[in-house]
């Protein structure tokens, strides 16, 4: 039971929710950039986190060498299954020999292909995720290439049904995109003018944007009150560092475990999926919220996810219509 990569797309790799518990050894977490889209796909197929494909800007073309059930989440890459439009955000059956073509996405940046049962690759440090800089995890520790043949695991019988999910606001936005942040450890080291610019300026994501981080350009550089030298400290997905040039860097899923630049803010967890779906040259602005509000937003998101999980488990079409 396998699938074959006919065209690899752009930086198509195997991901899951990341490699947790090893940061103290310098091993990054990594994992899916848009963890919410990934989690919803796994939920739709009623499986625990498995090895799925993540692709960026240009999707792959995949041949199913056996009968399979799959689900597409994330940005819309205009999928065609055997040259016919293929729905997203719901289970789809592919007969042996079927070809799934994914093209460009106009809105968003990253998509996910989940296969019922998952792709059969070995875990490295408790994760299927590809970390290409260290060449570990995924399929041979690298992005997928033409003619790669990936074994998939057999799955139990699964009801397809007619129901589906409509994605929420992290995939639909107007520019500038509002990204909520909380103050970070060196926030008070910055000048009042820089603090004000942080929340009043419009920033542009530069072409230097990848799974490790997004470099931004703003109207004014963000500067500290006086030069500071910091020891490297822990950083994470969503940490906003300010290098000496004053232009922010937002650390993303494949960020390093420590950093020495002052940290002005941290993106709230619920806005990380929205951030992950942004392209170079798109514009964002920051909204400062309290830590308590950020926690409440995360609790609300998890409650909504649990409700959606319950509805998926029931395959209740009437509930999904409502």
PDB file of N, CA and C in Angstrom, residues 61-146:
ATOM      1  N   UNK A  61       1.433  16.606  -6.810  1.00  0.00           N
ATOM      2  CA  UNK A  61       0.549  15.663  -7.512  1.00  0.00           C
ATOM      3  C   UNK A  61       0.882  14.273  -6.990  1.00  0.00           C
ATOM      4  N   UNK A  62      -0.150  13.568  -6.549  1.00  0.00           N
ATOM      5  CA  UNK A  62       0.038  12.298  -5.841  1.00  0.00           C
ATOM      6  C   UNK A  62      -0.797  11.210  -6.513  1.00  0.00           C
ATOM      7  N   UNK A  63      -0.207  10.029  -6.702  1.00  0.00           N
ATOM      8  CA  UNK A  63      -0.942   8.872  -7.214  1.00  0.00           C
ATOM      9  C   UNK A  63      -1.183   7.885  -6.088  1.00  0.00           C
ATOM     10  N   UNK A  64      -2.432   7.432  -5.957  1.00  0.00           N
ATOM     11  CA  UNK A  64      -2.787   6.424  -4.957  1.00  0.00           C
ATOM     12  C   UNK A  64      -2.641   5.049  -5.599  1.00  0.00           C
ATOM     13  N   UNK A  65      -1.738   4.247  -5.063  1.00  0.00           N
ATOM     14  CA  UNK A  65      -1.495   2.908  -5.602  1.00  0.00           C
ATOM     15  C   UNK A  65      -2.351   1.849  -4.921  1.00  0.00           C
ATOM     16  N   UNK A  66      -3.326   2.293  -4.145  1.00  0.00           N
ATOM     17  CA  UNK A  66      -4.275   1.412  -3.477  1.00  0.00           C
ATOM     18  C   UNK A  66      -5.507   2.250  -3.142  1.00  0.00           C
ATOM     19  N   UNK A  67      -6.601   1.611  -2.798  1.00  0.00           N
ATOM     20  CA  UNK A  67      -7.769   2.338  -2.309  1.00  0.00           C
ATOM     21  C   UNK A  67      -7.381   3.078  -1.029  1.00  0.00           C
ATOM     22  N   UNK A  68      -7.859   4.295  -0.874  1.00  0.00           N
ATOM     23  CA  UNK A  68      -7.518   5.065   0.320  1.00  0.00           C
ATOM     24  C   UNK A  68      -8.581   6.118   0.591  1.00  0.00           C
ATOM     25  N   UNK A  69      -8.664   6.533   1.851  1.00  0.00           N
ATOM     26  CA  UNK A  69      -9.499   7.663   2.252  1.00  0.00           C
ATOM     27  C   UNK A  69      -8.548   8.789   2.679  1.00  0.00           C
ATOM     28  N   UNK A  70      -8.802   9.992   2.181  1.00  0.00           N
ATOM     29  CA  UNK A  70      -7.928  11.109   2.516  1.00  0.00           C
ATOM     30  C   UNK A  70      -8.750  12.347   2.835  1.00  0.00           C
ATOM     31  N   UNK A  71      -8.062  13.371   3.319  1.00  0.00           N
ATOM     32  CA  UNK A  71      -8.698  14.637   3.650  1.00  0.00           C
ATOM     33  C   UNK A  71      -7.700  15.764   3.392  1.00  0.00           C
ATOM     34  N   UNK A  72      -8.182  16.865   2.818  1.00  0.00           N
ATOM     35  CA  UNK A  72      -7.356  18.033   2.565  1.00  0.00           C
ATOM     36  C   UNK A  72      -7.790  19.177   3.474  1.00  0.00           C
ATOM     37  N   UNK A  73      -6.826  19.813   4.127  1.00  0.00           N
ATOM     38  CA  UNK A  73      -7.118  20.959   4.986  1.00  0.00           C
ATOM     39  C   UNK A  73      -6.105  22.068   4.700  1.00  0.00           C
ATOM     40  N   UNK A  74      -6.302  23.214   5.344  1.00  0.00           N
ATOM     41  CA  UNK A  74      -5.409  24.345   5.141  1.00  0.00           C
ATOM     42  C   UNK A  74      -5.875  25.208   3.983  1.00  0.00           C
ATOM     43  N   UNK A  75      -4.922  25.847   3.298  1.00  0.00           N
ATOM     44  CA  UNK A  75      -5.251  26.712   2.170  1.00  0.00           C
ATOM     45  C   UNK A  75      -5.808  25.897   1.009  1.00  0.00           C
ATOM     46  N   UNK A  76      -6.577  26.581   0.159  1.00  0.00           N
ATOM     47  CA  UNK A  76      -7.206  25.922  -0.989  1.00  0.00           C
ATOM     48  C   UNK A  76      -6.236  25.892  -2.168  1.00  0.00           C
ATOM     49  N   UNK A  77      -5.740  24.705  -2.490  1.00  0.00           N
ATOM     50  CA  UNK A  77      -4.839  24.517  -3.618  1.00  0.00           C
ATOM     51  C   UNK A  77      -5.592  24.012  -4.852  1.00  0.00           C
ATOM     52  N   UNK A  78      -6.897  24.234  -4.880  1.00  0.00           N
ATOM     53  CA  UNK A  78      -7.758  23.883  -6.013  1.00  0.00           C
ATOM     54  C   UNK A  78      -7.557  22.424  -6.444  1.00  0.00           C
ATOM     55  N   UNK A  79      -7.839  21.491  -5.542  1.00  0.00           N
ATOM     56  CA  UNK A  79      -7.536  20.077  -5.800  1.00  0.00           C
ATOM     57  C   UNK A  79      -8.438  19.461  -6.872  1.00  0.00           C
ATOM     58  N   UNK A  80      -7.830  18.596  -7.662  1.00  0.00           N
ATOM     59  CA  UNK A  80      -8.556  17.791  -8.646  1.00  0.00           C
ATOM     60  C   UNK A  80      -8.244  16.326  -8.377  1.00  0.00           C
ATOM     61  N   UNK A  81      -9.275  15.512  -8.293  1.00  0.00           N
ATOM     62  CA  UNK A  81      -9.109  14.064  -8.163  1.00  0.00           C
ATOM     63  C   UNK A  81      -9.576  13.435  -9.460  1.00  0.00           C
ATOM     64  N   UNK A  82      -8.645  12.850 -10.186  1.00  0.00           N
ATOM     65  CA  UNK A  82      -8.936  12.311 -11.522  1.00  0.00           C
ATOM     66  C   UNK A  82      -9.579  13.378 -12.405  1.00  0.00           C
ATOM     67  N   UNK A  83      -9.000  14.598 -12.332  1.00  0.00           N
ATOM     68  CA  UNK A  83      -9.399  15.763 -13.142  1.00  0.00           C
ATOM     69  C   UNK A  83     -10.766  16.337 -12.783  1.00  0.00           C
ATOM     70  N   UNK A  84     -11.371  15.873 -11.697  1.00  0.00           N
ATOM     71  CA  UNK A  84     -12.639  16.420 -11.228  1.00  0.00           C
ATOM     72  C   UNK A  84     -12.402  17.188  -9.933  1.00  0.00           C
ATOM     73  N   UNK A  85     -13.128  18.313  -9.733  1.00  0.00           N
ATOM     74  CA  UNK A  85     -12.947  19.080  -8.491  1.00  0.00           C
ATOM     75  C   UNK A  85     -13.129  18.201  -7.262  1.00  0.00           C
ATOM     76  N   UNK A  86     -12.239  18.386  -6.307  1.00  0.00           N
ATOM     77  CA  UNK A  86     -12.222  17.548  -5.099  1.00  0.00           C
ATOM     78  C   UNK A  86     -12.502  18.428  -3.881  1.00  0.00           C
ATOM     79  N   UNK A  87     -13.438  18.041  -3.024  1.00  0.00           N
ATOM     80  CA  UNK A  87     -13.753  18.865  -1.849  1.00  0.00           C
ATOM     81  C   UNK A  87     -12.640  18.834  -0.811  1.00  0.00           C
ATOM     82  N   UNK A  88     -12.613  19.886  -0.024  1.00  0.00           N
ATOM     83  CA  UNK A  88     -11.696  19.969   1.111  1.00  0.00           C
ATOM     84  C   UNK A  88     -12.488  19.837   2.405  1.00  0.00           C
ATOM     85  N   UNK A  89     -11.747  19.653   3.506  1.00  0.00           N
ATOM     86  CA  UNK A  89     -12.337  19.643   4.846  1.00  0.00           C
ATOM     87  C   UNK A  89     -13.394  18.557   5.021  1.00  0.00           C
ATOM     88  N   UNK A  90     -13.217  17.428   4.340  1.00  0.00           N
ATOM     89  CA  UNK A  90     -14.099  16.279   4.530  1.00  0.00           C
ATOM     90  C   UNK A  90     -13.387  15.025   4.021  1.00  0.00           C
ATOM     91  N   UNK A  91     -13.807  13.840   4.467  1.00  0.00           N
ATOM     92  CA  UNK A  91     -13.190  12.613   3.969  1.00  0.00           C
ATOM     93  C   UNK A  91     -13.548  12.384   2.503  1.00  0.00           C
ATOM     94  N   UNK A  92     -12.580  11.916   1.730  1.00  0.00           N
ATOM     95  CA  UNK A  92     -12.772  11.621   0.308  1.00  0.00           C
ATOM     96  C   UNK A  92     -12.183  10.243   0.032  1.00  0.00           C
ATOM     97  N   UNK A  93     -12.897   9.446  -0.775  1.00  0.00           N
ATOM     98  CA  UNK A  93     -12.404   8.111  -1.138  1.00  0.00           C
ATOM     99  C   UNK A  93     -11.694   8.185  -2.474  1.00  0.00           C
ATOM    100  N   UNK A  94     -10.511   7.586  -2.541  1.00  0.00           N
ATOM    101  CA  UNK A  94      -9.737   7.497  -3.789  1.00  0.00           C
ATOM    102  C   UNK A  94      -9.545   6.030  -4.145  1.00  0.00           C
ATOM    103  N   UNK A  95      -9.981   5.654  -5.338  1.00  0.00           N
ATOM    104  CA  UNK A  95      -9.755   4.285  -5.795  1.00  0.00           C
ATOM    105  C   UNK A  95      -8.292   4.091  -6.193  1.00  0.00           C
ATOM    106  N   UNK A  96      -7.864   2.846  -6.197  1.00  0.00           N
ATOM    107  CA  UNK A  96      -6.520   2.514  -6.656  1.00  0.00           C
ATOM    108  C   UNK A  96      -6.284   3.099  -8.045  1.00  0.00           C
ATOM    109  N   UNK A  97      -5.162   3.774  -8.221  1.00  0.00           N
ATOM    110  CA  UNK A  97      -4.833   4.392  -9.498  1.00  0.00           C
ATOM    111  C   UNK A  97      -5.260   5.838  -9.626  1.00  0.00           C
ATOM    112  N   UNK A  98      -6.000   6.349  -8.641  1.00  0.00           N
ATOM    113  CA  UNK A  98      -6.460   7.733  -8.694  1.00  0.00           C
ATOM    114  C   UNK A  98      -5.285   8.697  -8.565  1.00  0.00           C
ATOM    115  N   UNK A  99      -5.431   9.861  -9.201  1.00  0.00           N
ATOM    116  CA  UNK A  99      -4.402  10.889  -9.143  1.00  0.00           C
ATOM    117  C   UNK A  99      -4.999  12.170  -8.571  1.00  0.00           C
ATOM    118  N   UNK A 100      -4.365  12.662  -7.527  1.00  0.00           N
ATOM    119  CA  UNK A 100      -4.763  13.911  -6.880  1.00  0.00           C
ATOM    120  C   UNK A 100      -3.783  14.993  -7.294  1.00  0.00           C
ATOM    121  N   UNK A 101      -4.320  16.054  -7.932  1.00  0.00           N
ATOM    122  CA  UNK A 101      -3.487  17.176  -8.366  1.00  0.00           C
ATOM    123  C   UNK A 101      -3.812  18.401  -7.529  1.00  0.00           C
ATOM    124  N   UNK A 102      -2.774  19.020  -7.002  1.00  0.00           N
ATOM    125  CA  UNK A 102      -2.918  20.269  -6.254  1.00  0.00           C
ATOM    126  C   UNK A 102      -2.091  21.333  -6.966  1.00  0.00           C
ATOM    127  N   UNK A 103      -2.658  22.511  -7.131  1.00  0.00           N
ATOM    128  CA  UNK A 103      -1.945  23.544  -7.892  1.00  0.00           C
ATOM    129  C   UNK A 103      -1.490  24.673  -6.973  1.00  0.00           C
ATOM    130  N   UNK A 104      -1.794  25.924  -7.334  1.00  0.00           N
ATOM    131  CA  UNK A 104      -1.380  27.087  -6.545  1.00  0.00           C
ATOM    132  C   UNK A 104      -2.507  27.495  -5.594  1.00  0.00           C
ATOM    133  N   UNK A 105      -2.145  28.146  -4.509  1.00  0.00           N
ATOM    134  CA  UNK A 105      -3.164  28.712  -3.627  1.00  0.00           C
ATOM    135  C   UNK A 105      -3.151  30.228  -3.789  1.00  0.00           C
ATOM    136  N   UNK A 106      -4.332  30.808  -3.911  1.00  0.00           N
ATOM    137  CA  UNK A 106      -4.440  32.263  -4.031  1.00  0.00           C
ATOM    138  C   UNK A 106      -4.525  32.921  -2.663  1.00  0.00           C
ATOM    139  N   UNK A 107      -5.187  32.264  -1.743  1.00  0.00           N
ATOM    140  CA  UNK A 107      -5.310  32.768  -0.375  1.00  0.00           C
ATOM    141  C   UNK A 107      -4.716  31.745   0.565  1.00  0.00           C
ATOM    142  N   UNK A 108      -3.878  32.200   1.483  1.00  0.00           N
ATOM    143  CA  UNK A 108      -3.193  31.262   2.360  1.00  0.00           C
ATOM    144  C   UNK A 108      -1.881  30.819   1.761  1.00  0.00           C
ATOM    145  N   UNK A 109      -1.188  29.956   2.469  1.00  0.00           N
ATOM    146  CA  UNK A 109       0.147  29.543   2.036  1.00  0.00           C
ATOM    147  C   UNK A 109       0.407  28.054   2.173  1.00  0.00           C
ATOM    148  N   UNK A 110      -0.288  27.386   3.115  1.00  0.00           N
ATOM    149  CA  UNK A 110       0.061  25.993   3.403  1.00  0.00           C
ATOM    150  C   UNK A 110      -1.165  25.094   3.436  1.00  0.00           C
ATOM    151  N   UNK A 111      -0.979  23.895   2.870  1.00  0.00           N
ATOM    152  CA  UNK A 111      -2.043  22.904   2.875  1.00  0.00           C
ATOM    153  C   UNK A 111      -1.551  21.591   3.449  1.00  0.00           C
ATOM    154  N   UNK A 112      -2.519  20.714   3.745  1.00  0.00           N
ATOM    155  CA  UNK A 112      -2.213  19.432   4.383  1.00  0.00           C
ATOM    156  C   UNK A 112      -3.001  18.314   3.714  1.00  0.00           C
ATOM    157  N   UNK A 113      -2.311  17.224   3.433  1.00  0.00           N
ATOM    158  CA  UNK A 113      -2.936  16.005   2.921  1.00  0.00           C
ATOM    159  C   UNK A 113      -2.810  14.937   3.994  1.00  0.00           C
ATOM    160  N   UNK A 114      -3.959  14.535   4.536  1.00  0.00           N
ATOM    161  CA  UNK A 114      -4.026  13.491   5.559  1.00  0.00           C
ATOM    162  C   UNK A 114      -4.582  12.234   4.902  1.00  0.00           C
ATOM    163  N   UNK A 115      -4.009  11.100   5.210  1.00  0.00           N
ATOM    164  CA  UNK A 115      -4.470   9.823   4.679  1.00  0.00           C
ATOM    165  C   UNK A 115      -4.897   8.951   5.846  1.00  0.00           C
ATOM    166  N   UNK A 116      -6.083   8.360   5.728  1.00  0.00           N
ATOM    167  CA  UNK A 116      -6.579   7.507   6.803  1.00  0.00           C
ATOM    168  C   UNK A 116      -5.585   6.378   7.072  1.00  0.00           C
ATOM    169  N   UNK A 117      -5.140   6.259   8.305  1.00  0.00           N
ATOM    170  CA  UNK A 117      -4.113   5.299   8.686  1.00  0.00           C
ATOM    171  C   UNK A 117      -2.750   5.948   8.811  1.00  0.00           C
ATOM    172  N   UNK A 118      -2.504   7.011   7.995  1.00  0.00           N
ATOM    173  CA  UNK A 118      -1.234   7.724   8.060  1.00  0.00           C
ATOM    174  C   UNK A 118      -0.188   7.145   7.121  1.00  0.00           C
ATOM    175  N   UNK A 119       0.878   7.900   6.922  1.00  0.00           N
ATOM    176  CA  UNK A 119       2.013   7.470   6.109  1.00  0.00           C
ATOM    177  C   UNK A 119       2.974   6.693   7.004  1.00  0.00           C
ATOM    178  N   UNK A 120       3.458   5.581   6.497  1.00  0.00           N
ATOM    179  CA  UNK A 120       4.272   4.687   7.328  1.00  0.00           C
ATOM    180  C   UNK A 120       5.740   5.098   7.267  1.00  0.00           C
ATOM    181  N   UNK A 121       6.129   5.938   8.202  1.00  0.00           N
ATOM    182  CA  UNK A 121       7.537   6.300   8.378  1.00  0.00           C
ATOM    183  C   UNK A 121       7.873   6.133   9.849  1.00  0.00           C
ATOM    184  N   UNK A 122       9.164   6.045  10.136  1.00  0.00           N
ATOM    185  CA  UNK A 122       9.588   5.835  11.512  1.00  0.00           C
ATOM    186  C   UNK A 122       9.596   7.151  12.290  1.00  0.00           C
ATOM    187  N   UNK A 123       9.230   7.085  13.553  1.00  0.00           N
ATOM    188  CA  UNK A 123       9.367   8.246  14.418  1.00  0.00           C
ATOM    189  C   UNK A 123      10.836   8.439  14.791  1.00  0.00           C
ATOM    190  N   UNK A 124      11.236   9.696  14.864  1.00  0.00           N
ATOM    191  CA  UNK A 124      12.556  10.063  15.379  1.00  0.00           C
ATOM    192  C   UNK A 124      12.325  10.982  16.565  1.00  0.00           C
ATOM    193  N   UNK A 125      12.788  10.571  17.745  1.00  0.00           N
ATOM    194  CA  UNK A 125      12.545  11.329  18.973  1.00  0.00           C
ATOM    195  C   UNK A 125      11.048  11.628  19.127  1.00  0.00           C
ATOM    196  N   UNK A 126      10.247  10.578  18.974  1.00  0.00           N
ATOM    197  CA  UNK A 126       8.804  10.626  19.246  1.00  0.00           C
ATOM    198  C   UNK A 126       8.012  11.474  18.256  1.00  0.00           C
ATOM    199  N   UNK A 127       8.526  11.710  17.067  1.00  0.00           N
ATOM    200  CA  UNK A 127       7.794  12.518  16.098  1.00  0.00           C
ATOM    201  C   UNK A 127       8.077  12.061  14.679  1.00  0.00           C
ATOM    202  N   UNK A 128       7.049  12.190  13.813  1.00  0.00           N
ATOM    203  CA  UNK A 128       7.220  11.918  12.388  1.00  0.00           C
ATOM    204  C   UNK A 128       7.752  13.130  11.632  1.00  0.00           C
ATOM    205  N   UNK A 129       7.788  14.302  12.277  1.00  0.00           N
ATOM    206  CA  UNK A 129       8.058  15.557  11.572  1.00  0.00           C
ATOM    207  C   UNK A 129       9.436  15.599  10.925  1.00  0.00           C
ATOM    208  N   UNK A 130       9.466  16.199   9.731  1.00  0.00           N
ATOM    209  CA  UNK A 130      10.718  16.407   9.009  1.00  0.00           C
ATOM    210  C   UNK A 130      11.416  17.650   9.526  1.00  0.00           C
ATOM    211  N   UNK A 131      12.673  17.503   9.913  1.00  0.00           N
ATOM    212  CA  UNK A 131      13.506  18.662  10.221  1.00  0.00           C
ATOM    213  C   UNK A 131      14.653  18.616   9.219  1.00  0.00           C
ATOM    214  N   UNK A 132      14.469  19.323   8.097  1.00  0.00           N
ATOM    215  CA  UNK A 132      15.376  19.158   6.967  1.00  0.00           C
ATOM    216  C   UNK A 132      16.788  19.670   7.248  1.00  0.00           C
ATOM    217  N   UNK A 133      16.943  20.688   8.101  1.00  0.00           N
ATOM    218  CA  UNK A 133      18.287  21.208   8.378  1.00  0.00           C
ATOM    219  C   UNK A 133      19.145  20.159   9.088  1.00  0.00           C
ATOM    220  N   UNK A 134      18.519  19.324   9.894  1.00  0.00           N
ATOM    221  CA  UNK A 134      19.259  18.258  10.583  1.00  0.00           C
ATOM    222  C   UNK A 134      19.117  16.919   9.870  1.00  0.00           C
ATOM    223  N   UNK A 135      18.281  16.908   8.802  1.00  0.00           N
ATOM    224  CA  UNK A 135      18.022  15.688   8.022  1.00  0.00           C
ATOM    225  C   UNK A 135      17.536  14.541   8.905  1.00  0.00           C
ATOM    226  N   UNK A 136      16.552  14.842   9.725  1.00  0.00           N
ATOM    227  CA  UNK A 136      15.942  13.792  10.547  1.00  0.00           C
ATOM    228  C   UNK A 136      14.432  13.826  10.363  1.00  0.00           C
ATOM    229  N   UNK A 137      13.807  12.698  10.658  1.00  0.00           N
ATOM    230  CA  UNK A 137      12.362  12.582  10.615  1.00  0.00           C
ATOM    231  C   UNK A 137      11.812  12.511   9.202  1.00  0.00           C
ATOM    232  N   UNK A 138      10.486  12.360   9.109  1.00  0.00           N
ATOM    233  CA  UNK A 138       9.819  12.336   7.822  1.00  0.00           C
ATOM    234  C   UNK A 138      10.316  11.222   6.923  1.00  0.00           C
ATOM    235  N   UNK A 139      10.478  11.541   5.644  1.00  0.00           N
ATOM    236  CA  UNK A 139      10.961  10.588   4.650  1.00  0.00           C
ATOM    237  C   UNK A 139      12.405  10.937   4.309  1.00  0.00           C
ATOM    238  N   UNK A 140      13.336  10.169   4.866  1.00  0.00           N
ATOM    239  CA  UNK A 140      14.769  10.362   4.654  1.00  0.00           C
ATOM    240  C   UNK A 140      15.242  11.741   5.110  1.00  0.00           C
ATOM    241  N   UNK A 141      14.497  12.364   6.021  1.00  0.00           N
ATOM    242  CA  UNK A 141      14.913  13.637   6.600  1.00  0.00           C
ATOM    243  C   UNK A 141      14.920  14.809   5.638  1.00  0.00           C
ATOM    244  N   UNK A 142      14.120  14.727   4.573  1.00  0.00           N
ATOM    245  CA  UNK A 142      14.162  15.787   3.547  1.00  0.00           C
ATOM    246  C   UNK A 142      12.761  16.044   2.987  1.00  0.00           C
ATOM    247  N   UNK A 143      12.618  17.193   2.265  1.00  0.00           N
ATOM    248  CA  UNK A 143      11.367  17.392   1.521  1.00  0.00           C
ATOM    249  C   UNK A 143      11.198  16.306   0.466  1.00  0.00           C
ATOM    250  N   UNK A 144       9.974  16.070   0.079  1.00  0.00           N
ATOM    251  CA  UNK A 144       9.703  15.002  -0.879  1.00  0.00           C
ATOM    252  C   UNK A 144      10.148  15.386  -2.283  1.00  0.00           C
ATOM    253  N   UNK A 145      10.479  14.378  -3.093  1.00  0.00           N
ATOM    254  CA  UNK A 145      10.971  14.589  -4.446  1.00  0.00           C
ATOM    255  C   UNK A 145      10.157  13.733  -5.416  1.00  0.00           C
ATOM    256  N   UNK A 146      10.282  14.050  -6.688  1.00  0.00           N
ATOM    257  CA  UNK A 146       9.598  13.302  -7.736  1.00  0.00           C
ATOM    258  C   UNK A 146       9.949  11.821  -7.650  1.00  0.00           C
TER     259      UNK A 146
END
